[in-house]
Protein backbone atom coordinates (compact mmCIF):
# COMPACT_ATOMS: atom_id res chain seq x y z
CA UNK A 1 0.00 0.00 0.00
CA UNK A 2 1.12 3.58 -0.65
CA UNK A 3 0.03 7.01 0.53
CA UNK A 4 -1.73 7.40 -2.83
CA UNK A 5 -3.78 4.28 -2.03
CA UNK A 6 -4.79 5.84 1.30
CA UNK A 7 -5.68 9.08 -0.47
CA UNK A 8 -7.82 7.19 -2.99
CA UNK A 9 -10.15 5.74 -0.36
CA UNK A 10 -10.13 8.66 2.12
CA UNK A 11 -10.49 11.70 -0.16
CA UNK A 12 -14.11 10.82 -1.10
CA UNK A 13 -15.11 11.08 2.57
CA UNK A 14 -16.81 14.42 3.35
CA UNK A 15 -14.53 17.26 4.44
CA UNK A 16 -11.28 15.36 3.69
CA UNK A 17 -8.71 17.41 1.81
CA UNK A 18 -5.15 17.06 0.61
CA UNK A 19 -2.65 19.11 2.55
CA UNK A 20 0.80 19.05 4.03
CA UNK A 21 2.13 18.65 7.53
CA UNK A 22 5.78 19.06 8.51
CA UNK A 23 6.60 19.25 4.79
CA UNK A 24 5.06 15.89 3.93
CA UNK A 25 1.78 15.00 2.20
CA UNK A 26 -1.17 14.84 4.56
CA UNK A 27 -4.90 14.35 4.66
CA UNK A 28 -6.84 16.87 6.69
CA UNK A 29 -10.39 17.29 7.94
CA UNK A 30 -11.46 20.84 8.66
CA UNK A 31 -7.76 21.85 8.75
CA UNK A 32 -6.88 19.19 11.33
CA UNK A 33 -4.61 16.26 10.53
CA UNK A 34 -6.30 13.01 9.64
CA UNK A 35 -3.00 11.32 8.72
CA UNK A 36 0.31 12.20 7.15
CA UNK A 37 3.20 10.52 5.41
CA UNK A 38 6.29 10.40 7.58
CA UNK A 39 9.58 11.66 6.17
CA UNK A 40 10.76 8.09 5.47
CA UNK A 41 8.14 7.85 2.69
CA UNK A 42 6.80 4.53 4.00
CA UNK A 43 5.24 5.32 7.37
CA UNK A 44 1.81 6.74 7.98
CA UNK A 45 1.36 8.91 11.08
CA UNK A 46 -2.06 8.04 12.52
CA UNK A 47 -3.34 10.27 15.33
CA UNK A 48 -6.22 9.36 17.62
CA UNK A 49 -4.79 6.07 18.90
CA UNK A 50 -4.63 6.01 22.72
CA UNK A 51 -1.44 4.66 24.29
CA UNK A 52 -3.06 1.45 25.57
CA UNK A 53 -4.43 0.60 22.13
CA UNK A 54 -1.11 1.57 20.53
CA UNK A 55 0.74 -0.78 22.89
CA UNK A 56 -1.58 -3.63 21.92
CA UNK A 57 -1.15 -2.91 18.18
CA UNK A 58 2.65 -2.72 18.43
CA UNK A 59 2.85 -5.87 20.53
CA UNK A 60 0.52 -7.90 18.31
CA UNK A 61 1.84 -6.69 14.91
CA UNK A 62 5.31 -5.13 15.31
CA UNK A 63 6.14 -5.40 11.60
CA UNK A 64 3.16 -3.18 10.81
CA UNK A 65 2.74 -0.85 13.81
CA UNK A 66 5.41 1.01 15.76
CA UNK A 67 6.19 4.35 17.35
CA UNK A 68 9.29 6.37 18.09
CA UNK A 69 10.34 8.21 21.23
CA UNK A 70 9.12 11.42 19.60
CA UNK A 71 5.53 10.10 19.64
CA UNK A 72 5.73 8.34 23.03
CA UNK A 73 3.57 10.93 24.83
CA UNK A 74 1.05 11.45 22.03
CA UNK A 75 -2.00 9.39 20.99
CA UNK A 76 -0.33 8.43 17.71
CA UNK A 77 0.77 5.18 16.10
CA UNK A 78 2.98 4.76 13.06
CA UNK A 79 2.08 2.25 10.37
CA UNK A 80 4.42 0.84 7.71
CA UNK A 81 2.52 1.30 4.45
CA UNK A 82 4.68 -1.28 2.66
CA UNK A 83 3.37 -3.90 5.12
CA UNK A 84 -0.24 -2.70 5.23
CA UNK A 85 -3.51 -3.59 3.59
CA UNK A 86 -6.52 -1.33 3.38
CA UNK A 87 -8.20 -3.35 6.13
CA UNK A 88 -5.32 -2.39 8.46
CA UNK A 89 -5.52 1.33 7.75
CA UNK A 90 -9.14 2.17 7.07
CA UNK A 91 -10.68 1.44 10.52
CA UNK A 92 -8.14 3.66 12.30
CA UNK A 93 -8.46 6.39 9.69
CA UNK A 94 -12.26 6.24 9.72
CA UNK A 95 -12.36 6.55 13.50
CA UNK A 96 -10.17 9.66 13.37
CA UNK A 97 -12.29 11.07 10.54
CA UNK A 98 -15.40 10.61 12.70
CA UNK A 99 -13.70 12.51 15.52
CA UNK A 100 -12.78 15.43 13.24
CA UNK A 101 -15.69 15.70 10.79
CA UNK A 102 -18.73 17.84 11.44
CA UNK A 103 -21.92 16.18 12.61
CA UNK A 104 -23.55 17.17 9.32
CA UNK A 105 -20.79 15.46 7.32
CA UNK A 106 -20.94 12.31 9.45
CA UNK A 107 -24.73 12.12 9.14
CA UNK A 108 -24.64 12.63 5.37
CA UNK A 109 -21.95 9.97 4.99
CA UNK A 110 -23.79 7.47 7.20
CA UNK A 111 -26.93 7.91 5.10
CA UNK A 112 -24.85 6.95 2.07
XYZ file of N, CA and C in Angstrom:
336
model
N 0.850 -1.168 0.000
C 0.000 0.000 0.000
C 0.900 1.237 0.000
N 0.398 2.317 -0.593
C 1.120 3.582 -0.646
C 0.230 4.698 -0.087
N 0.822 5.868 0.088
C 0.027 7.006 0.532
C -1.036 7.339 -0.508
N -0.727 7.162 -1.784
C -1.732 7.399 -2.829
C -2.921 6.452 -2.690
N -2.682 5.224 -2.265
C -3.783 4.283 -2.025
C -4.670 4.788 -0.877
N -4.040 5.289 0.172
C -4.790 5.835 1.304
C -5.603 7.040 0.836
N -4.978 7.907 0.073
C -5.677 9.081 -0.473
C -6.899 8.656 -1.277
N -6.748 7.620 -2.091
C -7.819 7.188 -2.992
C -9.072 6.781 -2.229
N -8.928 6.123 -1.077
C -10.148 5.743 -0.365
C -10.606 6.794 0.648
N -9.723 7.674 1.115
C -10.126 8.657 2.124
C -10.610 9.985 1.542
N -10.082 10.401 0.406
C -10.493 11.695 -0.156
C -11.989 11.791 -0.483
N -12.661 10.721 -0.866
C -14.109 10.824 -1.104
C -14.944 11.067 0.161
N -14.368 10.841 1.341
C -15.109 11.084 2.567
C -15.343 12.586 2.700
N -16.514 12.992 3.199
C -16.813 14.417 3.346
C -15.766 15.140 4.192
N -15.427 16.332 3.749
C -14.529 17.261 4.443
C -13.062 16.851 4.438
N -12.693 15.761 3.771
C -11.285 15.359 3.693
C -10.629 16.101 2.540
N -9.452 16.652 2.812
C -8.709 17.412 1.808
C -7.239 17.009 1.827
N -6.598 17.181 0.685
C -5.145 17.058 0.614
C -4.517 18.244 1.316
N -3.394 18.030 1.920
C -2.651 19.110 2.549
C -1.225 18.676 2.786
N -0.549 19.420 3.611
C 0.803 19.048 4.030
C 0.912 19.240 5.533
N 1.845 18.522 6.108
C 2.132 18.645 7.533
C 3.610 18.318 7.712
N 4.334 19.227 8.324
C 5.775 19.057 8.505
C 6.474 18.764 7.175
N 5.983 19.379 6.107
C 6.603 19.251 4.795
C 6.315 17.954 4.071
N 5.398 17.156 4.580
C 5.055 15.893 3.925
C 3.581 15.901 3.554
N 3.192 15.074 2.579
C 1.779 14.996 2.195
C 0.919 14.561 3.380
N -0.262 15.151 3.458
C -1.167 14.841 4.561
C -2.600 14.873 4.070
N -3.454 14.246 4.837
C -4.899 14.353 4.658
C -5.424 15.092 5.867
N -6.313 16.050 5.616
C -6.844 16.867 6.694
C -8.365 16.901 6.639
N -8.943 17.114 7.796
C -10.393 17.289 7.943
C -10.591 18.588 8.705
N -11.214 19.544 8.034
C -11.456 20.844 8.664
C -10.166 21.430 9.237
N -9.095 21.310 8.453
C -7.757 21.854 8.753
C -7.023 21.124 9.868
N -7.560 19.991 10.310
C -6.881 19.186 11.329
C -6.391 17.893 10.688
N -5.240 17.412 11.162
C -4.606 16.263 10.529
C -5.384 14.968 10.742
N -5.712 14.338 9.636
C -6.299 13.006 9.645
C -5.169 11.977 9.654
N -4.182 12.181 8.801
C -2.995 11.317 8.716
C -1.974 12.031 7.854
N -0.720 11.642 8.009
C 0.312 12.204 7.152
C 1.367 11.158 6.860
N 2.083 11.376 5.773
C 3.197 10.520 5.408
C 4.413 10.977 6.189
N 5.077 10.064 6.840
C 6.291 10.404 7.581
C 7.430 10.637 6.587
N 8.457 11.282 7.035
C 9.576 11.656 6.171
C 10.254 10.459 5.508
N 10.139 9.276 6.070
C 10.765 8.092 5.465
C 10.055 7.625 4.196
N 8.874 8.192 3.906
C 8.138 7.851 2.691
C 7.370 6.542 2.762
N 7.478 5.819 3.876
C 6.796 4.531 3.999
C 5.884 4.462 5.220
N 6.015 5.390 6.139
C 5.240 5.319 7.373
C 4.111 6.333 7.367
N 2.970 5.883 7.848
C 1.806 6.741 7.982
C 1.668 7.116 9.453
N 1.569 8.406 9.726
C 1.357 8.906 11.078
C -0.149 8.952 11.303
N -0.626 8.156 12.253
C -2.061 8.038 12.518
C -2.384 8.553 13.919
N -2.936 9.766 14.017
C -3.336 10.267 15.328
C -4.644 9.626 15.796
N -4.949 9.855 17.066
C -6.215 9.358 17.615
C -6.152 7.934 18.115
N -4.943 7.439 18.392
C -4.788 6.074 18.901
C -4.240 6.167 20.325
N -5.080 5.911 21.329
C -4.634 6.005 22.719
C -3.464 5.066 23.013
N -2.671 5.409 24.010
C -1.441 4.658 24.292
C -1.697 3.186 24.606
N -2.798 2.865 25.281
C -3.061 1.453 25.573
C -3.380 0.661 24.309
N -4.135 1.260 23.406
C -4.425 0.601 22.128
C -3.160 0.503 21.281
N -2.371 1.578 21.277
C -1.108 1.570 20.526
C -0.205 0.448 21.021
N -0.103 0.284 22.332
C 0.736 -0.776 22.892
C 0.274 -2.145 22.408
N -1.038 -2.354 22.379
C -1.580 -3.632 21.918
C -1.267 -3.849 20.435
N -1.429 -2.796 19.611
C -1.146 -2.913 18.183
C 0.319 -3.232 17.934
N 1.205 -2.518 18.609
C 2.648 -2.718 18.426
C 3.055 -4.112 18.896
N 2.505 -4.547 20.007
C 2.851 -5.867 20.529
C 2.334 -6.988 19.628
N 1.123 -6.823 19.109
C 0.520 -7.896 18.313
C 1.010 -7.908 16.860
N 1.405 -6.748 16.313
C 1.838 -6.692 14.907
C 3.013 -5.720 14.746
N 4.170 -6.058 15.308
C 5.311 -5.133 15.309
C 5.893 -4.841 13.923
N 5.650 -5.691 12.952
C 6.141 -5.401 11.596
C 5.298 -4.330 10.915
N 4.079 -4.147 11.395
C 3.164 -3.177 10.808
C 3.094 -1.893 11.627
N 2.921 -2.013 12.937
C 2.740 -0.854 13.810
C 3.980 -0.622 14.663
N 4.302 0.650 14.883
C 5.408 1.014 15.759
C 5.246 2.471 16.168
N 6.116 2.933 17.033
C 6.194 4.352 17.350
C 7.621 4.666 17.760
N 7.961 5.917 17.699
C 9.291 6.366 18.086
C 9.187 7.149 19.387
N 10.324 7.428 19.992
C 10.336 8.210 21.226
C 9.633 9.549 21.046
N 9.756 10.127 19.864
C 9.120 11.418 19.600
C 7.604 11.360 19.841
N 6.985 10.238 19.523
C 5.529 10.099 19.643
C 5.087 9.424 20.946
N 6.029 9.103 21.810
C 5.726 8.345 23.028
C 4.587 8.963 23.854
N 4.565 10.270 23.982
C 3.568 10.927 24.833
C 2.345 11.439 24.073
N 2.173 10.994 22.853
C 1.049 11.454 22.026
C 0.183 10.260 21.621
N -1.115 10.483 21.422
C -2.002 9.390 20.986
C -1.850 9.150 19.486
N -0.689 8.633 19.117
C -0.328 8.430 17.709
C 0.342 7.075 17.564
N 0.038 6.393 16.468
C 0.766 5.184 16.100
C 1.294 5.378 14.685
N 2.407 4.750 14.395
C 2.984 4.760 13.056
C 2.703 3.413 12.404
N 2.419 3.450 11.120
C 2.078 2.248 10.369
C 2.964 2.179 9.133
N 3.581 1.038 8.898
C 4.423 0.843 7.709
C 3.521 0.524 6.519
N 3.398 1.475 5.613
C 2.518 1.300 4.455
C 2.924 0.099 3.612
N 4.213 -0.156 3.484
C 4.677 -1.275 2.661
C 4.229 -2.629 3.219
N 3.836 -2.663 4.486
C 3.372 -3.900 5.125
C 1.854 -3.945 5.280
N 1.181 -2.862 4.902
C -0.239 -2.699 5.226
C -1.172 -3.102 4.093
N -2.379 -3.411 4.503
C -3.505 -3.588 3.592
C -4.550 -2.538 3.977
N -5.469 -2.309 3.092
C -6.522 -1.330 3.378
C -7.245 -1.662 4.679
N -7.486 -2.925 4.921
C -8.197 -3.348 6.131
C -7.429 -3.007 7.407
N -6.120 -2.796 7.304
C -5.319 -2.393 8.461
C -5.457 -0.894 8.734
N -5.563 -0.128 7.661
C -5.519 1.332 7.748
C -6.908 1.947 7.925
N -7.849 1.489 7.150
C -9.144 2.166 7.071
C -9.875 2.298 8.411
N -9.939 1.267 9.257
C -10.676 1.444 10.516
C -10.089 2.544 11.405
N -8.778 2.629 11.483
C -8.140 3.663 12.299
C -8.370 5.046 11.693
N -8.256 5.122 10.384
C -8.461 6.391 9.688
C -9.923 6.832 9.795
N -10.829 5.907 9.647
C -12.258 6.241 9.721
C -12.622 6.741 11.121
N -12.081 6.105 12.132
C -12.362 6.545 13.499
C -11.869 7.978 13.724
N -10.682 8.295 13.227
C -10.167 9.655 13.368
C -11.000 10.635 12.543
N -11.424 10.210 11.360
C -12.294 11.065 10.545
C -13.575 11.391 11.314
N -14.172 10.387 11.941
C -15.401 10.613 12.698
C -15.192 11.589 13.841
N -14.003 11.586 14.426
C -13.703 12.510 15.520
C -13.526 13.942 15.019
N -13.088 14.106 13.772
C -12.784 15.433 13.238
C -13.898 16.038 12.382
N -14.671 15.212 11.725
C -15.689 15.700 10.791
C -16.863 16.323 11.539
N -17.541 17.216 10.860
C -18.728 17.839 11.444
C -19.844 16.802 11.563
N -20.772 17.075 12.449
C -21.922 16.182 12.610
C -22.685 16.057 11.290
N -22.833 17.171 10.597
C -23.551 17.174 9.322
C -22.862 16.247 8.317
N -21.535 16.310 8.250
C -20.789 15.456 7.319
C -20.910 13.985 7.704
N -20.816 13.698 8.996
C -20.939 12.309 9.446
C -22.327 11.760 9.142
N -23.360 12.550 9.388
C -24.734 12.123 9.140
C -24.951 11.873 7.657
N -24.487 12.791 6.818
C -24.638 12.628 5.368
C -23.913 11.382 4.876
N -22.734 11.130 5.403
C -21.946 9.966 4.992
C -22.632 8.681 5.442
N -23.132 8.661 6.673
C -23.792 7.469 7.197
C -25.060 7.121 6.409
N -25.724 8.143 5.891
C -26.928 7.909 5.096
C -26.587 7.353 3.720
N -25.330 7.515 3.322
C -24.849 6.949 2.073
C -25.207 7.733 0.874
